[in-house]
Coordinates of C-alpha atoms in Angstrom, one line a residue:
M24 CA -91.1 19.4 0.7
T25 CA -88.6 17.4 2.8
D26 CA -88.5 16.7 6.8
S27 CA -87.1 19.5 8.8
K28 CA -85.8 19.9 12.0
A29 CA -86.4 22.5 14.8
I30 CA -84.9 23.1 18.7
N31 CA -87.5 23.5 21.0
K32 CA -86.6 25.3 24.4
A33 CA -85.2 22.0 26.0
G34 CA -82.8 22.2 23.2
V35 CA -84.2 18.8 21.9
S36 CA -84.5 18.4 17.9
T37 CA -87.9 17.9 16.7
N38 CA -88.6 17.0 13.3
K39 CA -91.5 18.3 11.1
T40 CA -92.4 15.6 8.6
E41 CA -95.1 14.6 5.8
K42 CA -94.9 10.9 6.7
S43 CA -98.0 9.3 8.5
V44 CA -97.6 8.4 12.3
D45 CA -97.9 4.9 11.1
D46 CA -95.0 5.2 9.1
L47 CA -92.7 6.9 11.8
T48 CA -90.2 4.1 13.3
V49 CA -87.0 6.1 13.6
V50 CA -86.3 7.3 17.4
G51 CA -86.8 10.7 17.7
F52 CA -89.2 13.8 18.4
Y53 CA -92.0 14.8 15.7
W54 CA -94.2 17.5 15.3
V55 CA -97.3 15.9 14.0
N56 CA -101.2 16.9 13.0
H57 CA -103.9 15.8 10.8
H58 CA -101.7 15.9 8.1
N59 CA -99.9 12.9 9.4
Q60 CA -103.0 11.1 10.2
T61 CA -102.9 11.6 14.3
P62 CA -105.8 9.5 15.6
D63 CA -108.2 12.2 16.1
G64 CA -106.8 15.1 14.0
Q65 CA -105.3 17.1 16.8
S66 CA -101.5 18.2 17.0
Y67 CA -99.2 16.4 19.1
T68 CA -95.7 16.0 19.9
L69 CA -94.6 12.4 18.8
Y70 CA -91.8 10.8 20.8
V71 CA -90.6 7.5 18.9
G72 CA -88.7 5.2 21.3
E73 CA -87.2 1.4 21.4
N74 CA -88.1 -0.9 23.8
Y75 CA -85.1 -4.0 24.8
Q76 CA -86.3 -6.0 21.9
H77 CA -85.3 -3.1 19.2
S78 CA -89.0 -2.8 18.2
P79 CA -90.1 0.9 18.0
F80 CA -93.0 2.6 20.4
Q81 CA -94.9 5.8 20.2
L82 CA -96.1 8.3 22.7
L83 CA -98.2 11.3 21.6
F84 CA -97.8 14.3 23.8
P85 CA -100.9 16.7 23.6
A86 CA -100.9 20.5 23.6
E87 CA -101.2 21.7 26.7
R88 CA -103.1 25.2 26.9
A89 CA -103.1 25.5 30.7
D90 CA -102.8 22.6 33.5
R91 CA -104.6 19.8 33.1
L92 CA -106.4 21.5 29.9
G93 CA -105.3 19.1 26.8
G94 CA -105.8 16.0 25.2
N95 CA -104.9 12.8 26.3
L96 CA -101.4 11.4 26.6
L97 CA -101.4 8.2 24.1
Y98 CA -99.3 5.0 23.3
R99 CA -98.9 2.2 21.2
S100 CA -96.2 -0.6 21.0
W101 CA -95.1 -2.4 17.9
S102 CA -96.8 -6.0 17.1
R103 CA -94.1 -8.1 15.9
H104 CA -96.2 -10.6 14.7
F105 CA -98.3 -8.0 12.2
Q106 CA -95.0 -6.2 11.7
R107 CA -97.0 -3.0 12.4
Y108 CA -97.9 -0.4 15.3
N109 CA -100.8 -1.7 17.8
S110 CA -103.6 0.6 18.4
F111 CA -103.0 3.5 20.6
V112 CA -104.2 3.5 24.0
R113 CA -105.0 6.2 26.3
V114 CA -102.6 6.2 28.9
A115 CA -104.9 7.5 31.7
D116 CA -107.5 4.6 31.3
N117 CA -105.7 1.9 28.8
A118 CA -108.7 2.6 26.4
R119 CA -108.0 2.0 22.7
V120 CA -108.5 5.2 21.0
F121 CA -110.4 4.1 18.0
M122 CA -113.0 2.3 20.2
A123 CA -113.6 5.3 22.5
Q124 CA -113.9 7.6 19.3
F125 CA -116.4 4.9 18.0
M126 CA -118.4 4.5 21.0
A127 CA -118.9 8.3 21.5
K128 CA -120.7 8.2 18.0
F129 CA -122.7 4.9 19.0
V130 CA -124.4 6.8 21.8
S131 CA -126.3 9.2 19.5
R132 CA -127.9 5.9 17.9
I133 CA -128.8 4.9 21.4
T134 CA -130.3 8.1 22.2
Q135 CA -132.4 8.5 19.0
V136 CA -134.2 5.2 20.1
A137 CA -134.0 4.9 23.9
T138 CA -136.7 7.0 26.0
K139 CA -136.8 8.0 29.6
N140 CA -139.6 5.6 29.9
S141 CA -137.9 2.4 27.9
L142 CA -135.5 0.2 29.7
T143 CA -132.0 0.5 27.8
M144 CA -128.9 -2.1 28.3
G145 CA -125.8 -2.7 27.3
V146 CA -125.3 -6.6 26.4
I147 CA -122.1 -8.5 25.6
T148 CA -122.0 -12.2 25.2
D149 CA -119.1 -14.9 24.7
T150 CA -116.0 -13.2 25.2
H151 CA -113.8 -16.2 25.7
D152 CA -111.1 -14.6 27.6
R153 CA -108.3 -16.3 27.9
A154 CA -104.3 -15.6 28.7
G155 CA -102.2 -15.6 25.7
K156 CA -102.0 -14.0 22.5
N157 CA -105.2 -13.0 20.4
Y158 CA -104.0 -12.6 16.8
Q159 CA -106.8 -14.2 15.3
F160 CA -108.9 -16.1 17.7
Y161 CA -109.5 -16.0 21.4
G162 CA -107.4 -14.2 23.9
T163 CA -107.0 -11.4 26.3
N164 CA -109.0 -9.1 24.3
G165 CA -111.9 -11.0 26.2
L166 CA -111.3 -8.4 28.9
Q167 CA -110.7 -5.7 26.6
H168 CA -114.1 -5.8 24.9
V169 CA -115.7 -6.0 28.4
E170 CA -113.9 -2.6 29.2
E171 CA -114.9 -1.1 25.9
L172 CA -118.7 -1.8 27.0
K173 CA -118.0 -0.2 30.1
L174 CA -116.5 3.0 27.9
L175 CA -120.3 2.8 26.5
D176 CA -121.7 2.9 30.3
N177 CA -119.8 5.7 31.3
F178 CA -121.9 8.0 28.9
G179 CA -125.2 7.3 31.2
V180 CA -127.4 5.8 28.6
F181 CA -127.8 2.4 30.0
D182 CA -130.2 1.1 33.1
A183 CA -128.0 -1.8 33.1
I184 CA -125.3 -4.2 31.7
G185 CA -125.1 -7.4 30.9
H186 CA -122.8 -10.3 30.1
L187 CA -124.7 -13.5 28.8
G188 CA -122.1 -16.2 29.7
D189 CA -118.8 -17.7 28.3
L190 CA -117.0 -14.9 30.1
I191 CA -113.8 -16.9 30.0
D192 CA -112.7 -19.6 27.6
G193 CA -112.0 -22.1 30.4
A194 CA -108.6 -23.3 28.6
N195 CA -106.2 -22.1 31.1
E196 CA -105.4 -23.5 34.0
P197 CA -107.7 -23.0 36.8
S198 CA -105.9 -20.4 38.8
V199 CA -105.3 -18.2 35.8
S200 CA -108.9 -18.4 34.6
R201 CA -110.1 -17.1 38.4
V202 CA -107.9 -14.3 37.9
R203 CA -109.4 -13.6 34.3
L204 CA -112.8 -14.1 35.6
G205 CA -112.3 -11.9 38.6
Q206 CA -110.8 -9.1 36.4
I207 CA -114.0 -9.2 34.0
I208 CA -116.3 -9.3 37.2
G209 CA -114.2 -6.2 38.8
T210 CA -114.6 -4.3 35.7
L211 CA -118.3 -4.9 35.5
N212 CA -118.5 -4.2 39.2
Q213 CA -117.2 -0.6 38.6
S214 CA -119.9 0.5 36.1
K215 CA -122.1 3.4 36.6
T216 CA -125.3 1.1 36.4
P217 CA -126.0 -2.5 37.9
F218 CA -124.6 -5.4 36.1
F219 CA -126.3 -9.0 35.7
V220 CA -124.3 -12.1 34.2
T221 CA -125.8 -15.3 33.1
K222 CA -123.6 -18.3 33.4
G223 CA -122.3 -20.0 30.1
N224 CA -121.2 -23.5 29.3
H225 CA -117.1 -22.3 29.6
D226 CA -117.4 -20.6 32.9
E227 CA -116.7 -23.5 35.2
N228 CA -113.2 -24.3 33.4
D229 CA -114.0 -27.6 32.2
K230 CA -112.3 -27.0 29.0
Y231 CA -108.9 -27.1 30.2
A232 CA -109.1 -30.8 31.2
I233 CA -109.6 -31.7 27.5
H234 CA -105.9 -30.9 26.8
Q235 CA -104.5 -32.7 29.9
S236 CA -103.2 -36.2 29.2
K237 CA -104.2 -37.2 32.8
K238 CA -107.5 -35.6 33.9
Q239 CA -108.0 -34.4 37.5
V240 CA -110.8 -32.8 39.2
S241 CA -108.7 -29.9 39.8
D242 CA -108.5 -29.0 36.4
A243 CA -111.8 -27.4 36.5
F244 CA -113.2 -24.6 39.0
G245 CA -114.3 -26.0 42.5
P246 CA -117.8 -26.2 43.4
N247 CA -118.1 -22.7 44.7
D248 CA -115.4 -20.7 42.6
F249 CA -117.9 -19.2 39.9
A250 CA -120.6 -18.3 42.7
D251 CA -117.8 -16.6 44.8
L252 CA -116.3 -14.6 42.2
V253 CA -119.5 -13.8 40.2
W254 CA -122.7 -14.2 42.0
K255 CA -121.7 -12.9 45.1
K256 CA -120.8 -9.5 43.7
M257 CA -124.2 -9.8 41.4
Y258 CA -126.4 -10.2 44.0
A259 CA -125.1 -7.8 46.3
Q260 CA -126.2 -5.2 44.3
A261 CA -129.3 -3.3 45.6
Q262 CA -131.1 -3.3 42.2
I263 CA -130.8 -6.8 41.4
H264 CA -133.7 -8.5 43.2
A265 CA -133.6 -12.6 43.7
V266 CA -135.5 -15.5 45.4
S267 CA -132.0 -17.0 46.6
A268 CA -128.3 -16.5 45.3
R269 CA -128.4 -20.2 44.7
F270 CA -129.0 -20.7 41.1
G271 CA -128.0 -17.3 39.2
V272 CA -131.6 -16.3 38.9
G273 CA -132.8 -12.8 39.4
Y274 CA -134.7 -9.9 37.9
F275 CA -134.8 -6.0 37.9
D276 CA -137.5 -3.8 36.6
K277 CA -138.0 -0.5 35.4
G278 CA -141.6 0.8 35.4
P279 CA -143.5 -2.2 33.8
V280 CA -140.5 -3.7 32.2
R281 CA -139.3 -6.5 34.1
I282 CA -135.7 -8.4 32.9
I283 CA -135.5 -11.8 34.2
F284 CA -132.2 -13.7 33.6
I285 CA -131.2 -17.5 34.4
N286 CA -128.7 -20.1 34.2
T287 CA -128.7 -22.2 31.4
S288 CA -125.7 -24.0 32.8
D289 CA -127.2 -25.2 36.2
V290 CA -125.3 -28.1 36.3
P291 CA -124.3 -29.4 40.0
Y292 CA -120.9 -30.1 41.0
E293 CA -120.7 -34.0 41.8
L294 CA -117.8 -36.5 42.2
T295 CA -118.0 -40.1 41.2
S296 CA -116.7 -42.8 43.2
S297 CA -113.4 -42.2 41.4
G298 CA -113.1 -38.6 42.3
A299 CA -113.9 -37.7 38.7
K300 CA -116.6 -34.8 37.9
R301 CA -119.9 -36.7 37.4
Y302 CA -121.2 -33.7 34.8
D303 CA -119.0 -31.8 32.4
T304 CA -120.4 -27.9 32.5
K305 CA -118.9 -27.4 28.9
K306 CA -120.8 -30.3 27.2
M307 CA -124.1 -29.9 29.2
H308 CA -127.0 -27.3 29.6
A309 CA -129.6 -27.8 31.8
I310 CA -132.1 -25.8 34.3
R311 CA -133.0 -28.0 37.2
G312 CA -136.0 -28.1 39.4
G313 CA -134.6 -25.5 42.2
Q314 CA -134.1 -22.9 39.8
M315 CA -137.4 -23.7 37.8
Q316 CA -139.3 -23.3 41.2
E317 CA -137.2 -19.9 41.6
I318 CA -138.4 -18.9 38.0
I319 CA -142.2 -19.8 38.8
A320 CA -142.1 -17.8 42.0
I321 CA -140.9 -14.8 40.2
L322 CA -143.3 -14.9 37.4
Q323 CA -146.1 -15.7 39.9
R324 CA -145.4 -12.3 41.4
S325 CA -144.9 -10.4 38.3
L326 CA -147.9 -8.3 38.3
D327 CA -148.8 -6.0 35.2
K328 CA -145.3 -6.8 33.9
N329 CA -143.8 -7.0 30.2
I330 CA -141.2 -9.7 30.8
V331 CA -138.0 -10.4 28.7
F332 CA -135.7 -13.4 29.7
F333 CA -132.1 -13.6 29.1
G334 CA -130.0 -16.6 29.4
H335 CA -126.7 -18.1 27.8
A336 CA -128.0 -20.8 25.4
P337 CA -131.5 -20.9 23.6
L338 CA -134.2 -23.1 25.2
V339 CA -135.3 -24.4 22.2
D340 CA -134.6 -24.3 18.6
A341 CA -136.5 -22.5 15.8
V342 CA -139.1 -25.2 15.6
G343 CA -139.6 -25.3 19.3
H344 CA -137.5 -28.4 19.8
E345 CA -135.6 -28.8 23.1
D346 CA -132.0 -28.9 21.3
I347 CA -129.6 -27.6 23.6
V348 CA -131.0 -26.9 27.3
K349 CA -132.3 -29.8 29.0
N350 CA -135.5 -28.6 30.7
G351 CA -135.3 -25.7 27.9
G352 CA -138.5 -26.9 26.7
A353 CA -140.2 -26.8 29.6
L354 CA -139.6 -23.4 30.4
Q355 CA -140.7 -22.4 26.9
E356 CA -143.9 -24.1 27.7
L357 CA -144.3 -22.6 31.3
C358 CA -143.6 -19.3 29.4
H359 CA -146.4 -20.0 27.2
Y360 CA -148.8 -20.9 29.9
F361 CA -147.9 -17.8 31.9
N362 CA -149.0 -15.8 29.0
Q363 CA -152.2 -17.7 28.6
H364 CA -152.7 -17.0 32.5
Q365 CA -153.0 -20.6 33.1
R366 CA -152.5 -22.9 36.3
G367 CA -151.5 -26.3 36.8
R368 CA -148.5 -28.6 37.3
L369 CA -145.5 -29.1 35.4
V370 CA -144.1 -32.3 34.9
R371 CA -141.0 -33.6 33.1
H372 CA -139.5 -37.5 33.8
S373 CA -136.0 -37.9 33.6
S374 CA -133.6 -40.7 34.5
D375 CA -131.6 -38.7 36.2
A376 CA -133.6 -37.2 39.5
L377 CA -131.6 -34.0 39.3
F378 CA -133.7 -32.7 36.1
A379 CA -137.2 -34.2 36.8
L380 CA -139.8 -31.7 37.2
N381 CA -143.1 -31.8 39.3
L382 CA -144.2 -28.2 40.0
R383 CA -147.1 -26.4 40.5
Y384 CA -147.7 -22.9 38.9
D385 CA -150.4 -20.3 39.2
F386 CA -150.6 -17.6 36.6
S387 CA -154.3 -16.5 37.4
Q388 CA -153.5 -13.3 39.0
I389 CA -151.1 -11.8 37.2
G390 CA -152.9 -8.9 35.5
Q391 CA -151.7 -8.1 31.9
S392 CA -148.1 -9.3 32.4
K393 CA -146.6 -11.2 29.6
V394 CA -143.4 -13.1 28.5
S395 CA -142.3 -11.0 25.2
A396 CA -138.8 -12.2 24.3
Y397 CA -135.8 -14.7 25.2
I398 CA -132.3 -13.0 24.1
C399 CA -129.3 -15.2 24.5
G400 CA -125.7 -15.8 22.9
H401 CA -124.0 -19.2 22.6
L402 CA -124.4 -19.8 19.1
H403 CA -121.7 -17.2 17.8
D404 CA -123.9 -16.1 15.4
E405 CA -127.0 -13.7 15.0
G406 CA -130.7 -15.3 14.6
A407 CA -134.4 -14.5 15.3
F408 CA -137.3 -16.7 15.6
A409 CA -140.5 -16.7 17.4
V410 CA -141.7 -19.9 19.1
D411 CA -145.8 -19.8 20.3
D412 CA -146.1 -15.7 21.3
I413 CA -142.4 -15.6 22.4
Q414 CA -139.6 -13.7 20.3
Y415 CA -136.1 -15.4 20.4
I416 CA -133.2 -13.3 19.5
V417 CA -129.6 -14.4 19.4
L418 CA -126.6 -12.3 19.7
N419 CA -123.2 -12.8 18.1
C420 CA -120.0 -13.4 19.9
S421 CA -118.1 -10.7 21.2
A422 CA -114.8 -12.9 21.3
L423 CA -112.3 -12.5 17.7
I424 CA -113.2 -15.1 15.2
S425 CA -110.9 -14.4 12.3
A426 CA -112.1 -15.6 8.8
N427 CA -109.5 -18.4 8.4
Q428 CA -110.3 -20.0 11.6
P429 CA -111.7 -23.8 11.5
N430 CA -115.4 -23.9 11.5
V431 CA -116.0 -20.3 11.3
N432 CA -119.6 -19.6 10.4
Q433 CA -120.7 -17.4 7.4
F434 CA -122.2 -14.6 9.6
N435 CA -118.4 -14.0 11.3
Q436 CA -116.8 -15.0 7.8
N437 CA -118.8 -11.9 6.5
F438 CA -117.3 -9.2 8.6
D439 CA -113.8 -10.8 8.0
R440 CA -113.1 -10.0 11.6
Q441 CA -109.3 -8.7 12.4
Q442 CA -107.4 -7.6 15.3
G443 CA -107.4 -3.9 16.0
T444 CA -110.2 -3.0 13.8
L445 CA -114.1 -2.5 14.4
T446 CA -115.1 -5.7 13.9
E447 CA -112.5 -7.5 16.4
S448 CA -115.5 -7.4 18.8
A449 CA -119.4 -7.4 19.0
G450 CA -121.8 -5.8 21.3
Y451 CA -125.2 -4.5 21.5
A452 CA -127.6 -1.8 23.1
I453 CA -130.8 -3.2 23.7
D454 CA -133.9 -0.9 24.1
V455 CA -137.3 -2.3 25.4
N456 CA -140.0 0.3 24.9
N457 CA -143.2 -1.3 26.7
L458 CA -145.4 1.8 25.7
K459 CA -144.9 1.4 21.7
G460 CA -144.6 -2.4 21.7
R461 CA -141.1 -2.1 20.4
L462 CA -137.7 -4.1 21.2
T463 CA -134.7 -2.5 19.5
V464 CA -131.4 -4.5 19.2
L465 CA -128.6 -1.8 18.0
G466 CA -125.1 -3.7 17.3
Y467 CA -121.6 -2.6 17.1
G468 CA -118.7 -4.1 15.4
A469 CA -119.7 -7.8 14.3
A470 CA -123.0 -7.4 14.6
T471 CA -126.2 -6.3 12.7
P472 CA -126.7 -2.3 13.2
K473 CA -130.1 -2.5 13.9
R474 CA -133.1 -5.1 14.6
T475 CA -136.2 -4.2 15.3
F476 CA -139.1 -6.5 16.9
T477 CA -142.5 -6.0 17.7
I478 CA -143.5 -7.2 21.4
S479 CA -146.4 -7.2 24.0
S480 CA -147.4 -3.6 25.3
V481 CA -148.8 -3.9 29.1
H482 CA -151.0 -1.3 30.0
P483 CA -152.8 -1.9 33.0
T484 CA -156.0 0.0 34.0
L485 CA -155.2 2.7 36.7
P486 CA -158.0 3.3 39.0
A487 CA -159.6 6.8 39.0
I488 CA -159.9 9.5 41.8
G489 CA -162.8 8.3 43.9
D490 CA -162.6 4.7 42.9
T491 CA -162.5 1.8 45.2
G492 CA -161.4 -1.6 44.3
V493 CA -159.4 -4.9 45.3
L494 CA -155.8 -5.3 44.1
P495 CA -154.5 -8.8 43.8
V496 CA -151.1 -9.3 45.8
A497 CA -148.3 -11.7 44.9
S498 CA -147.2 -13.1 48.1
Y499 CA -144.0 -14.8 48.0
F500 CA -145.0 -17.5 50.8
S501 CA -148.6 -18.1 51.0
G502 CA -150.2 -17.8 47.1
H503 CA -152.4 -14.8 46.0
Q504 CA -154.1 -12.5 48.7
R505 CA -156.0 -9.5 48.0
L506 CA -156.0 -5.9 49.8
N507 CA -158.5 -3.1 49.6
L508 CA -157.5 0.5 47.6
Q509 CA -159.2 3.4 47.6
I510 CA -158.2 6.6 46.0
E511 CA -159.2 10.1 47.2
Q512 CA -158.3 13.6 46.3
T513 CA -157.4 16.6 48.7
M514 CA -158.3 20.1 48.3
S515 CA -155.1 21.1 47.0
G516 CA -155.7 18.6 44.5
R517 CA -152.8 15.5 45.5
L518 CA -153.9 12.1 45.7
I519 CA -154.4 10.1 49.0
C520 CA -154.1 6.2 48.4
F521 CA -155.4 4.0 51.2
L522 CA -154.3 0.4 51.2
S523 CA -156.1 -2.0 53.9
G524 CA -156.7 -5.4 54.5
Q525 CA -155.0 -8.7 55.9
L526 CA -151.6 -9.8 54.9
H527 CA -150.9 -13.5 55.7
L528 CA -147.0 -14.0 56.2
P529 CA -145.0 -17.2 56.6
Q530 CA -144.9 -19.7 59.3
V531 CA -141.1 -19.6 59.6
N532 CA -138.3 -19.0 62.3
D533 CA -136.0 -16.2 63.0
L534 CA -137.6 -14.1 60.5
Q535 CA -135.5 -10.7 60.1
Q536 CA -136.1 -9.1 56.6
E537 CA -137.7 -10.7 53.6
R538 CA -139.4 -9.4 50.7
V539 CA -142.7 -10.8 51.4
A540 CA -145.1 -9.5 48.6
T541 CA -145.4 -7.3 45.6
V542 CA -148.4 -5.0 45.4
P543 CA -149.2 -3.4 42.2
L544 CA -149.6 -0.1 43.3
P545 CA -151.2 2.1 40.6
Y546 CA -149.8 5.5 42.5
R547 CA -146.8 4.4 44.3
P548 CA -145.1 6.0 47.0
K549 CA -141.8 8.4 45.9
Q550 CA -139.8 6.8 48.4
L551 CA -139.7 3.8 50.8
L552 CA -142.6 3.7 53.4
L553 CA -141.8 2.2 56.9
M554 CA -144.8 1.5 59.1
P555 CA -145.1 -0.5 62.4
I556 CA -147.9 -3.2 61.9
Q557 CA -149.4 -5.7 64.4
S558 CA -150.8 -9.1 63.7
I559 CA -154.3 -10.4 65.4
S560 CA -152.1 -12.2 67.8
G561 CA -149.9 -9.5 68.6
D562 CA -146.8 -10.1 67.0
Q563 CA -144.7 -6.8 66.2
A564 CA -143.2 -6.0 63.1
Q565 CA -142.2 -2.9 60.7
L566 CA -143.5 -3.2 57.3
G567 CA -142.0 -1.3 54.3
I568 CA -143.3 -0.5 50.7
E569 CA -140.8 0.4 47.9
P570 CA -141.7 2.8 45.2
N571 CA -141.7 -0.4 42.9
G572 CA -144.5 -2.1 44.8
D573 CA -142.0 -4.6 46.8
V574 CA -143.0 -5.2 50.4
W575 CA -140.5 -5.9 53.0
L576 CA -141.4 -7.1 56.4
T577 CA -138.7 -6.6 59.3
T578 CA -138.7 -8.4 62.6
Q579 CA -137.2 -8.7 65.9
R580 CA -136.0 -12.3 65.4
L581 CA -139.6 -13.5 66.1
T582 CA -139.9 -17.1 66.5
T583 CA -143.4 -17.4 65.4
L584 CA -145.8 -15.2 63.0
R585 CA -149.3 -16.6 64.0
G586 CA -152.1 -15.2 62.0
P587 CA -152.6 -12.2 59.6
F588 CA -151.0 -9.1 60.0
I589 CA -153.5 -6.2 59.6
L590 CA -152.6 -3.2 57.0
N591 CA -154.4 0.2 57.1
L592 CA -151.9 2.6 55.3
S593 CA -152.0 5.7 53.4
W594 CA -149.7 8.0 51.4
I595 CA -149.9 11.3 49.7
R596 CA -149.0 10.9 45.7

């Protein structure tokens, strides 16, 4: 059958053809459907046009059955490099059609694993975004891969999404890299769920200086650029908790599962006497004492928690050696001590005082808590190994690395990664199921489809009705304390929880609102509880208990907090 023409109501000649849409380059209108390999097999009116470079482009107009009732308007341009059409994108949201279709199918794989009680995350790492062409290697598709993770998040299957660092490649001049980084964070910040970012060794833009004949400190980011672009938005989310916003450390919970994210590129911004940067963030990975102190504080307040750490680089290698991250071995040891419920002092000597450690820790009052896993990127590969009783899981880079690139590893070479295909990117859905003691990693693109790991299962013993007991309280300021708990049942069968005792608070000035403790409430309030309290010495304050057990104190700019506050609380569960 030969191609034919028809005249539509507007008097425009429309061609009927048996050719694939991929082969249509002559300017004109065409009727096309699944016989012509349209992206979703639907019927469209195709317009082939020509741009100022005399290259063709295509627009697919859906058949509208009524106002706003039809398909998506699709567009694609011509690649002069590949001498073929690029991927179709939806005009409404700029999403690549083949990825949107794949993500819709990938969701079913997630729902087969995730449960209402498990914690499920979408995670991507090492996007290495940079301005410029992206035919076979890093480029603007880094941002595109983050946008496609957000497509998956739009289905409502995640409790959080995370980027494990090297958001940018750091190879552009700083003004360009700031814009690219800001666009990535803007995309993550528009997600339906909270996001977290672990800083990577490329994220301070130090790579740009490598290619400059005369290196200047202005080749990299300034001392606050990354924090202003990334951490301000990350810490502004109500679901993200932290001791401070100084180091990039934070955590969030779902039930007994606690996610702690850290900064393995904790390198200070310091200048030498000649005005050059003392530390090259691209070449150095580290965890300083201040960050380690915050990690200890979070661990000490983790009561009956199944903990999974996230960072950019692995703390140690498969045999437990500190291979990449300075003080990575110290954190690995600290997690091992945590799992053994030990108390003691973490000491590391260093010729550079910034990386020396001399820190007390006390993990004797953490209930059944355990660090189960550490998940990271950086290696541009996949891997898994266990050190002591902690499972390490390495995720592959999302950035495009084609098989003919220098130094491409075997894992990425096996996928024969190409631009405009599913394996151009790599991403993951991670499900932590405490009840079953299972951690599942589902991969898409250049990633293993499914990896399953056995982890700890934390099951605290809940007091029975009529029981009385003592609860350990993880105070943020004054060590471990204890409160009395009693549970009774009303005539209607509802539970009443009584909490009483003395809560010692910090001796600080101008305390207005602080998270002061975590109480492992076995039966928690359904909403935030607020109640006035008074110390022995007469100071007035307001105490709030969140459903997750976090205790907040609000005062009227008191200059002193003398003596313990008296608690005598009750609520119906």
